[in-house]
mmCIF file with all atom_site columns, C-alpha atoms in Angstrom:
data_model
loop_
_atom_site.group_PDB
_atom_site.id
_atom_site.type_symbol
_atom_site.label_atom_id
_atom_site.label_alt_id
_atom_site.label_comp_id
_atom_site.label_asym_id
_atom_site.label_entity_id
_atom_site.label_seq_id
_atom_site.pdbx_PDB_ins_code
_atom_site.Cartn_x
_atom_site.Cartn_y
_atom_site.Cartn_z
_atom_site.occupancy
_atom_site.B_iso_or_equiv
_atom_site.pdbx_formal_charge
_atom_site.auth_seq_id
_atom_site.auth_comp_id
_atom_site.auth_asym_id
_atom_site.auth_atom_id
_atom_site.pdbx_PDB_model_num
ATOM 1   C CA . MET U 1 1   ? -13.987 -1.473  -5.219  1.00 0.00 ? 865  MET U CA 1
ATOM 2   C CA . ASP U 1 2   ? -14.811 -4.446  -7.350  1.00 0.00 ? 866  ASP U CA 1
ATOM 3   C CA . VAL U 1 3   ? -13.822 -7.689  -5.659  1.00 0.00 ? 867  VAL U CA 1
ATOM 4   C CA . VAL U 1 4   ? -10.652 -9.054  -7.254  1.00 0.00 ? 868  VAL U CA 1
ATOM 5   C CA . GLU U 1 5   ? -9.559  -12.649 -6.700  1.00 0.00 ? 869  GLU U CA 1
ATOM 6   C CA . THR U 1 6   ? -6.215  -14.317 -7.263  1.00 0.00 ? 870  THR U CA 1
ATOM 7   C CA . ASP U 1 7   ? -5.222  -17.928 -6.687  1.00 0.00 ? 871  ASP U CA 1
ATOM 8   C CA . ARG U 1 8   ? -4.683  -17.310 -2.963  1.00 0.00 ? 872  ARG U CA 1
ATOM 9   C CA . LEU U 1 9   ? -6.195  -13.913 -2.178  1.00 0.00 ? 873  LEU U CA 1
ATOM 10  C CA . ILE U 1 10  ? -9.340  -11.809 -2.238  1.00 0.00 ? 874  ILE U CA 1
ATOM 11  C CA . LEU U 1 11  ? -9.057  -8.038  -2.620  1.00 0.00 ? 875  LEU U CA 1
ATOM 12  C CA . ARG U 1 12  ? -12.179 -6.275  -1.375  1.00 0.00 ? 876  ARG U CA 1
ATOM 13  C CA . ASN U 1 13  ? -13.469 -3.292  0.560   1.00 0.00 ? 877  ASN U CA 1
ATOM 14  C CA . PHE U 1 14  ? -12.967 -3.291  4.303   1.00 0.00 ? 878  PHE U CA 1
ATOM 15  C CA . ARG U 1 15  ? -15.933 -4.500  6.332   1.00 0.00 ? 879  ARG U CA 1
ATOM 16  C CA . GLN U 1 16  ? -17.086 -5.106  9.867   1.00 0.00 ? 880  GLN U CA 1
ATOM 17  C CA . GLY U 1 17  ? -15.097 -7.964  11.362  1.00 0.00 ? 881  GLY U CA 1
ATOM 18  C CA . ASP U 1 18  ? -11.716 -6.784  9.988   1.00 0.00 ? 882  ASP U CA 1
ATOM 19  C CA . ALA U 1 19  ? -10.738 -4.753  13.067  1.00 0.00 ? 883  ALA U CA 1
ATOM 20  C CA . ALA U 1 20  ? -8.783  -7.401  15.006  1.00 0.00 ? 884  ALA U CA 1
ATOM 21  C CA . ASP U 1 21  ? -6.718  -8.347  11.955  1.00 0.00 ? 885  ASP U CA 1
ATOM 22  C CA . LEU U 1 22  ? -6.063  -4.683  11.089  1.00 0.00 ? 886  LEU U CA 1
ATOM 23  C CA . PHE U 1 23  ? -5.023  -4.014  14.684  1.00 0.00 ? 887  PHE U CA 1
ATOM 24  C CA . ALA U 1 24  ? -2.587  -6.953  14.490  1.00 0.00 ? 888  ALA U CA 1
ATOM 25  C CA . TYR U 1 25  ? -0.298  -5.033  12.118  1.00 0.00 ? 889  TYR U CA 1
ATOM 26  C CA . LEU U 1 26  ? -1.194  -1.398  12.780  1.00 0.00 ? 890  LEU U CA 1
ATOM 27  C CA . HIS U 1 27  ? -0.698  -1.382  16.548  1.00 0.00 ? 891  HIS U CA 1
ATOM 28  C CA . GLN U 1 28  ? 3.042   -1.249  15.796  1.00 0.00 ? 892  GLN U CA 1
ATOM 29  C CA . PRO U 1 29  ? 3.586   -0.191  12.174  1.00 0.00 ? 893  PRO U CA 1
ATOM 30  C CA . ARG U 1 30  ? 6.849   -1.542  10.727  1.00 0.00 ? 894  ARG U CA 1
ATOM 31  C CA . SER U 1 31  ? 7.384   1.298   8.289   1.00 0.00 ? 895  SER U CA 1
ATOM 32  C CA . SER U 1 32  ? 7.694   4.885   9.482   1.00 0.00 ? 896  SER U CA 1
ATOM 33  C CA . CYS U 1 33  ? 5.342   6.100   6.762   1.00 0.00 ? 897  CYS U CA 1
ATOM 34  C CA . PHE U 1 34  ? 2.494   4.271   8.516   1.00 0.00 ? 898  PHE U CA 1
ATOM 35  C CA . LEU U 1 35  ? 3.159   5.701   11.989  1.00 0.00 ? 899  LEU U CA 1
ATOM 36  C CA . SER U 1 36  ? 0.301   8.164   11.560  1.00 0.00 ? 900  SER U CA 1
ATOM 37  C CA . LEU U 1 37  ? -2.026  5.155   11.185  1.00 0.00 ? 901  LEU U CA 1
ATOM 38  C CA . LYS U 1 38  ? -0.919  3.553   14.469  1.00 0.00 ? 902  LYS U CA 1
ATOM 39  C CA . LEU U 1 39  ? -3.884  2.059   16.315  1.00 0.00 ? 903  LEU U CA 1
ATOM 40  C CA . GLU U 1 40  ? -3.932  2.277   20.112  1.00 0.00 ? 904  GLU U CA 1
ATOM 41  C CA . ASP U 1 41  ? -6.646  -0.298  20.761  1.00 0.00 ? 905  ASP U CA 1
ATOM 42  C CA . LEU U 1 42  ? -9.357  -2.441  19.190  1.00 0.00 ? 906  LEU U CA 1
ATOM 43  C CA . GLY U 1 43  ? -11.852 0.439   19.387  1.00 0.00 ? 907  GLY U CA 1
ATOM 44  C CA . ALA U 1 44  ? -9.560  2.571   17.245  1.00 0.00 ? 908  ALA U CA 1
ATOM 45  C CA . ALA U 1 45  ? -9.229  -0.342  14.810  1.00 0.00 ? 909  ALA U CA 1
ATOM 46  C CA . GLU U 1 46  ? -13.026 -0.634  14.568  1.00 0.00 ? 910  GLU U CA 1
ATOM 47  C CA . ALA U 1 47  ? -13.288 3.091   13.816  1.00 0.00 ? 911  ALA U CA 1
ATOM 48  C CA . GLU U 1 48  ? -10.555 2.799   11.169  1.00 0.00 ? 912  GLU U CA 1
ATOM 49  C CA . VAL U 1 49  ? -12.309 -0.165  9.533   1.00 0.00 ? 913  VAL U CA 1
ATOM 50  C CA . ALA U 1 50  ? -15.589 1.789   9.466   1.00 0.00 ? 914  ALA U CA 1
ATOM 51  C CA . LYS U 1 51  ? -13.809 4.718   7.806   1.00 0.00 ? 915  LYS U CA 1
ATOM 52  C CA . ARG U 1 52  ? -12.026 2.517   5.259   1.00 0.00 ? 916  ARG U CA 1
ATOM 53  C CA . SER U 1 53  ? -15.214 0.597   4.440   1.00 0.00 ? 917  SER U CA 1
ATOM 54  C CA . ARG U 1 54  ? -16.662 3.775   2.922   1.00 0.00 ? 918  ARG U CA 1
ATOM 55  C CA . ASP U 1 55  ? -13.612 4.400   0.748   1.00 0.00 ? 919  ASP U CA 1
ATOM 56  C CA . ASP U 1 56  ? -12.554 2.542   -2.407  1.00 0.00 ? 920  ASP U CA 1
ATOM 57  C CA . ALA U 1 57  ? -9.010  3.866   -1.985  1.00 0.00 ? 921  ALA U CA 1
ATOM 58  C CA . HIS U 1 58  ? -8.316  1.342   0.813   1.00 0.00 ? 922  HIS U CA 1
ATOM 59  C CA . ILE U 1 59  ? -8.406  -2.312  -0.167  1.00 0.00 ? 923  ILE U CA 1
ATOM 60  C CA . ALA U 1 60  ? -8.460  -5.232  2.248   1.00 0.00 ? 924  ALA U CA 1
ATOM 61  C CA . VAL U 1 61  ? -6.264  -8.177  1.244   1.00 0.00 ? 925  VAL U CA 1
ATOM 62  C CA . CYS U 1 62  ? -7.608  -11.467 2.589   1.00 0.00 ? 926  CYS U CA 1
ATOM 63  C CA . LEU U 1 63  ? -6.655  -15.119 2.326   1.00 0.00 ? 927  LEU U CA 1
ATOM 64  C CA . ARG U 1 64  ? -9.075  -17.017 0.083   1.00 0.00 ? 928  ARG U CA 1
ATOM 65  C CA . SER U 1 65  ? -8.791  -20.080 2.281   1.00 0.00 ? 929  SER U CA 1
ATOM 66  C CA . SER U 1 66  ? -9.972  -18.409 5.490   1.00 0.00 ? 930  SER U CA 1
ATOM 67  C CA . GLY U 1 67  ? -11.102 -14.880 4.653   1.00 0.00 ? 931  GLY U CA 1
ATOM 68  C CA . ARG U 1 68  ? -8.576  -13.521 7.147   1.00 0.00 ? 932  ARG U CA 1
ATOM 69  C CA . LEU U 1 69  ? -7.297  -9.979  6.552   1.00 0.00 ? 933  LEU U CA 1
ATOM 70  C CA . ILE U 1 70  ? -3.506  -10.092 6.141   1.00 0.00 ? 934  ILE U CA 1
ATOM 71  C CA . GLY U 1 71  ? -2.797  -6.620  4.795   1.00 0.00 ? 935  GLY U CA 1
ATOM 72  C CA . ASP U 1 72  ? -4.051  -3.774  2.721   1.00 0.00 ? 936  ASP U CA 1
ATOM 73  C CA . LEU U 1 73  ? -3.364  -1.850  -0.441  1.00 0.00 ? 937  LEU U CA 1
ATOM 74  C CA . PHE U 1 74  ? -4.218  1.704   -1.291  1.00 0.00 ? 938  PHE U CA 1
ATOM 75  C CA . CYS U 1 75  ? -4.823  3.417   -4.590  1.00 0.00 ? 939  CYS U CA 1
ATOM 76  C CA . VAL U 1 76  ? -5.561  7.113   -4.503  1.00 0.00 ? 940  VAL U CA 1
ATOM 77  C CA . HIS U 1 77  ? -6.970  8.447   -7.758  1.00 0.00 ? 941  HIS U CA 1
ATOM 78  C CA . GLU U 1 78  ? -5.429  11.627  -9.143  1.00 0.00 ? 942  GLU U CA 1
ATOM 79  C CA . PRO U 1 79  ? -7.562  12.724  -12.098 1.00 0.00 ? 943  PRO U CA 1
ATOM 80  C CA . PRO U 1 80  ? -7.647  12.142  -14.836 1.00 0.00 ? 944  PRO U CA 1
ATOM 81  C CA . ASP U 1 81  ? -5.766  8.821   -15.004 1.00 0.00 ? 945  ASP U CA 1
ATOM 82  C CA . THR U 1 82  ? -3.053  8.502   -12.339 1.00 0.00 ? 946  THR U CA 1
ATOM 83  C CA . TYR U 1 83  ? -3.052  6.562   -9.063  1.00 0.00 ? 947  TYR U CA 1
ATOM 84  C CA . SER U 1 84  ? -0.762  6.716   -6.062  1.00 0.00 ? 948  SER U CA 1
ATOM 85  C CA . VAL U 1 85  ? -0.370  3.152   -4.796  1.00 0.00 ? 949  VAL U CA 1
ATOM 86  C CA . GLY U 1 86  ? 1.052   1.424   -1.751  1.00 0.00 ? 950  GLY U CA 1
ATOM 87  C CA . TRP U 1 87  ? 0.849   -1.590  0.537   1.00 0.00 ? 951  TRP U CA 1
ATOM 88  C CA . ASN U 1 88  ? 1.047   -2.557  4.180   1.00 0.00 ? 952  ASN U CA 1
ATOM 89  C CA . PHE U 1 89  ? 1.058   -6.188  5.307   1.00 0.00 ? 953  PHE U CA 1
ATOM 90  C CA . ASN U 1 90  ? 1.088   -8.143  8.526   1.00 0.00 ? 954  ASN U CA 1
ATOM 91  C CA . ALA U 1 91  ? 4.689   -9.331  9.041   1.00 0.00 ? 955  ALA U CA 1
ATOM 92  C CA . ASP U 1 92  ? 3.387   -12.725 10.190  1.00 0.00 ? 956  ASP U CA 1
ATOM 93  C CA . PHE U 1 93  ? 2.503   -13.417 6.554   1.00 0.00 ? 957  PHE U CA 1
ATOM 94  C CA . GLY U 1 94  ? 5.754   -12.144 5.057   1.00 0.00 ? 958  GLY U CA 1
ATOM 95  C CA . GLY U 1 95  ? 7.928   -14.138 2.703   1.00 0.00 ? 959  GLY U CA 1
ATOM 96  C CA . ALA U 1 96  ? 5.076   -16.010 1.013   1.00 0.00 ? 960  ALA U CA 1
ATOM 97  C CA . GLY U 1 97  ? 4.631   -13.603 -1.906  1.00 0.00 ? 961  GLY U CA 1
ATOM 98  C CA . PHE U 1 98  ? 1.195   -12.385 -0.802  1.00 0.00 ? 962  PHE U CA 1
ATOM 99  C CA . ALA U 1 99  ? 2.072   -8.689  -1.106  1.00 0.00 ? 963  ALA U CA 1
ATOM 100 C CA . SER U 1 100 ? 3.388   -8.986  -4.661  1.00 0.00 ? 964  SER U CA 1
ATOM 101 C CA . GLU U 1 101 ? 0.448   -11.205 -5.684  1.00 0.00 ? 965  GLU U CA 1
ATOM 102 C CA . ALA U 1 102 ? -1.998  -8.634  -4.308  1.00 0.00 ? 966  ALA U CA 1
ATOM 103 C CA . ALA U 1 103 ? -0.182  -5.667  -5.848  1.00 0.00 ? 967  ALA U CA 1
ATOM 104 C CA . ARG U 1 104 ? -0.039  -7.381  -9.252  1.00 0.00 ? 968  ARG U CA 1
ATOM 105 C CA . ALA U 1 105 ? -3.781  -7.985  -9.117  1.00 0.00 ? 969  ALA U CA 1
ATOM 106 C CA . LEU U 1 106 ? -4.401  -4.365  -8.127  1.00 0.00 ? 970  LEU U CA 1
ATOM 107 C CA . PHE U 1 107 ? -2.165  -3.046  -10.910 1.00 0.00 ? 971  PHE U CA 1
ATOM 108 C CA . GLU U 1 108 ? -3.936  -5.226  -13.470 1.00 0.00 ? 972  GLU U CA 1
ATOM 109 C CA . HIS U 1 109 ? -7.308  -3.976  -12.199 1.00 0.00 ? 973  HIS U CA 1
ATOM 110 C CA . LEU U 1 110 ? -6.247  -0.331  -12.286 1.00 0.00 ? 974  LEU U CA 1
ATOM 111 C CA . PHE U 1 111 ? -4.775  -0.576  -15.771 1.00 0.00 ? 975  PHE U CA 1
ATOM 112 C CA . SER U 1 112 ? -7.442  -2.733  -17.412 1.00 0.00 ? 976  SER U CA 1
ATOM 113 C CA . VAL U 1 113 ? -10.664 -1.802  -15.589 1.00 0.00 ? 977  VAL U CA 1
ATOM 114 C CA . LYS U 1 114 ? -10.014 1.729   -14.314 1.00 0.00 ? 978  LYS U CA 1
ATOM 115 C CA . ARG U 1 115 ? -7.943  2.583   -17.416 1.00 0.00 ? 979  ARG U CA 1
ATOM 116 C CA . ALA U 1 116 ? -5.123  4.112   -15.394 1.00 0.00 ? 980  ALA U CA 1
ATOM 117 C CA . ARG U 1 117 ? -2.328  5.586   -17.483 1.00 0.00 ? 981  ARG U CA 1
ATOM 118 C CA . ARG U 1 118 ? 0.227   5.846   -14.671 1.00 0.00 ? 982  ARG U CA 1
ATOM 119 C CA . LEU U 1 119 ? 0.786   4.382   -11.197 1.00 0.00 ? 983  LEU U CA 1
ATOM 120 C CA . TYR U 1 120 ? 3.399   5.651   -8.763  1.00 0.00 ? 984  TYR U CA 1
ATOM 121 C CA . ALA U 1 121 ? 4.609   4.848   -5.260  1.00 0.00 ? 985  ALA U CA 1
ATOM 122 C CA . TYR U 1 122 ? 6.705   6.685   -2.706  1.00 0.00 ? 986  TYR U CA 1
ATOM 123 C CA . VAL U 1 123 ? 9.185   4.505   -0.788  1.00 0.00 ? 987  VAL U CA 1
ATOM 124 C CA . GLU U 1 124 ? 11.461  5.615   2.016   1.00 0.00 ? 988  GLU U CA 1
ATOM 125 C CA . GLU U 1 125 ? 15.146  5.037   1.409   1.00 0.00 ? 989  GLU U CA 1
ATOM 126 C CA . ASP U 1 126 ? 15.460  2.529   4.257   1.00 0.00 ? 990  ASP U CA 1
ATOM 127 C CA . ASN U 1 127 ? 12.431  0.457   3.188   1.00 0.00 ? 991  ASN U CA 1
ATOM 128 C CA . ILE U 1 128 ? 14.341  -2.111  1.142   1.00 0.00 ? 992  ILE U CA 1
ATOM 129 C CA . ALA U 1 129 ? 11.435  -4.580  1.017   1.00 0.00 ? 993  ALA U CA 1
ATOM 130 C CA . SER U 1 130 ? 9.163   -2.040  -0.689  1.00 0.00 ? 994  SER U CA 1
ATOM 131 C CA . GLN U 1 131 ? 11.921  -1.035  -3.089  1.00 0.00 ? 995  GLN U CA 1
ATOM 132 C CA . ARG U 1 132 ? 12.275  -4.691  -4.098  1.00 0.00 ? 996  ARG U CA 1
ATOM 133 C CA . MET U 1 133 ? 8.509   -4.948  -4.447  1.00 0.00 ? 997  MET U CA 1
ATOM 134 C CA . CYS U 1 134 ? 8.437   -1.970  -6.818  1.00 0.00 ? 998  CYS U CA 1
ATOM 135 C CA . GLU U 1 135 ? 11.192  -3.536  -8.895  1.00 0.00 ? 999  GLU U CA 1
ATOM 136 C CA . LYS U 1 136 ? 9.356   -6.889  -8.944  1.00 0.00 ? 1000 LYS U CA 1
ATOM 137 C CA . LEU U 1 137 ? 6.338   -5.032  -10.280 1.00 0.00 ? 1001 LEU U CA 1
ATOM 138 C CA . ALA U 1 138 ? 8.479   -3.597  -13.117 1.00 0.00 ? 1002 ALA U CA 1
ATOM 139 C CA . MET U 1 139 ? 8.224   -0.084  -11.711 1.00 0.00 ? 1003 MET U CA 1
ATOM 140 C CA . ARG U 1 140 ? 11.139  2.192   -12.503 1.00 0.00 ? 1004 ARG U CA 1
ATOM 141 C CA . ARG U 1 141 ? 12.799  4.474   -10.012 1.00 0.00 ? 1005 ARG U CA 1
ATOM 142 C CA . GLU U 1 142 ? 12.094  8.017   -11.163 1.00 0.00 ? 1006 GLU U CA 1
ATOM 143 C CA . GLY U 1 143 ? 13.847  9.998   -8.512  1.00 0.00 ? 1007 GLY U CA 1
ATOM 144 C CA . LEU U 1 144 ? 15.133  10.518  -5.005  1.00 0.00 ? 1008 LEU U CA 1
ATOM 145 C CA . PHE U 1 145 ? 13.705  13.317  -2.898  1.00 0.00 ? 1009 PHE U CA 1
ATOM 146 C CA . ARG U 1 146 ? 16.251  14.306  -0.247  1.00 0.00 ? 1010 ARG U CA 1
ATOM 147 C CA . GLU U 1 147 ? 14.863  15.058  3.214   1.00 0.00 ? 1011 GLU U CA 1
ATOM 148 C CA . PHE U 1 148 ? 11.403  14.848  1.678   1.00 0.00 ? 1012 PHE U CA 1
ATOM 149 C CA . VAL U 1 149 ? 9.164   13.965  4.597   1.00 0.00 ? 1013 VAL U CA 1
ATOM 150 C CA . SER U 1 150 ? 9.237   13.494  8.358   1.00 0.00 ? 1014 SER U CA 1
ATOM 151 C CA . PHE U 1 151 ? 7.270   10.880  10.276  1.00 0.00 ? 1015 PHE U CA 1
ATOM 152 C CA . VAL U 1 152 ? 9.172   11.112  13.577  1.00 0.00 ? 1016 VAL U CA 1
ATOM 153 C CA . THR U 1 153 ? 10.993  13.647  15.706  1.00 0.00 ? 1017 THR U CA 1
ATOM 154 C CA . ASP U 1 154 ? 14.162  13.445  17.764  1.00 0.00 ? 1018 ASP U CA 1
ATOM 155 C CA . ASP U 1 155 ? 14.248  13.692  21.564  1.00 0.00 ? 1019 ASP U CA 1
ATOM 156 C CA . GLU U 1 156 ? 13.958  17.472  21.341  1.00 0.00 ? 1020 GLU U CA 1
ATOM 157 C CA . GLY U 1 157 ? 10.939  17.417  19.019  1.00 0.00 ? 1021 GLY U CA 1
ATOM 158 C CA . VAL U 1 158 ? 12.877  18.320  15.879  1.00 0.00 ? 1022 VAL U CA 1
ATOM 159 C CA . PRO U 1 159 ? 11.584  16.540  12.757  1.00 0.00 ? 1023 PRO U CA 1
ATOM 160 C CA . ILE U 1 160 ? 13.831  13.813  11.335  1.00 0.00 ? 1024 ILE U CA 1
ATOM 161 C CA . PHE U 1 161 ? 13.460  14.024  7.564   1.00 0.00 ? 1025 PHE U CA 1
ATOM 162 C CA . GLU U 1 162 ? 13.734  10.939  5.391   1.00 0.00 ? 1026 GLU U CA 1
ATOM 163 C CA . ASN U 1 163 ? 14.918  10.520  1.843   1.00 0.00 ? 1027 ASN U CA 1
ATOM 164 C CA . THR U 1 164 ? 12.123  9.158   -0.318  1.00 0.00 ? 1028 THR U CA 1
ATOM 165 C CA . MET U 1 165 ? 12.182  7.493   -3.728  1.00 0.00 ? 1029 MET U CA 1
ATOM 166 C CA . GLN U 1 166 ? 9.465   7.642   -6.314  1.00 0.00 ? 1030 GLN U CA 1
ATOM 167 C CA . TYR U 1 167 ? 8.772   4.595   -8.462  1.00 0.00 ? 1031 TYR U CA 1
ATOM 168 C CA . ALA U 1 168 ? 6.313   4.520   -11.356 1.00 0.00 ? 1032 ALA U CA 1
ATOM 169 C CA . ILE U 1 169 ? 4.961   2.456   -14.204 1.00 0.00 ? 1033 ILE U CA 1
ATOM 170 C CA . LEU U 1 170 ? 2.864   3.366   -17.236 1.00 0.00 ? 1034 LEU U CA 1
ATOM 171 C CA . ARG U 1 171 ? 0.052   1.218   -18.667 1.00 0.00 ? 1035 ARG U CA 1
ATOM 172 C CA . LYS U 1 172 ? 2.059   0.695   -21.866 1.00 0.00 ? 1036 LYS U CA 1
ATOM 173 C CA . GLU U 1 173 ? 4.994   -0.569  -19.783 1.00 0.00 ? 1037 GLU U CA 1
ATOM 174 C CA . TRP U 1 174 ? 2.729   -2.910  -17.785 1.00 0.00 ? 1038 TRP U CA 1
ATOM 175 C CA . ALA U 1 175 ? 1.310   -4.379  -20.986 1.00 0.00 ? 1039 ALA U CA 1
ATOM 176 C CA . THR U 1 176 ? 4.757   -5.543  -22.048 1.00 0.00 ? 1040 THR U CA 1
#
């Protein structure tokens, strides 16, 4: 991933030294869709950072002022010109607009440098913050998938399925 800078942030590949900050928000993921990424300890966080450092699909979001990792973005390429996008941020840095600033910079990079035609995101029905983020980014809601995916089970091991929305934006829509 090319390094992308905004007024307050640096978007870059993961690298050694990011493990403690990644562990800070992935030891107890806030959103059910990230439960599969839950980190049990710092060793697991170091392994996850090593894995992500070899992959341009995972982008570290860091404060320019300190270099501290405060969250991450992902962009999974689906040839020829579509990307699935998403975000996960440390709640301690919520409310300051960092997530939307980072996502805007990523979208601009994907549309202008990578020449993406279409970006889309899946958002669970109860994740109001991500729904608002999609709307802030001028993404349109394309649909609701009923009982689309399960991240947890009930006390008897039966999957609990969640309704999931799909949001998307085209390059020509972003340009306006």
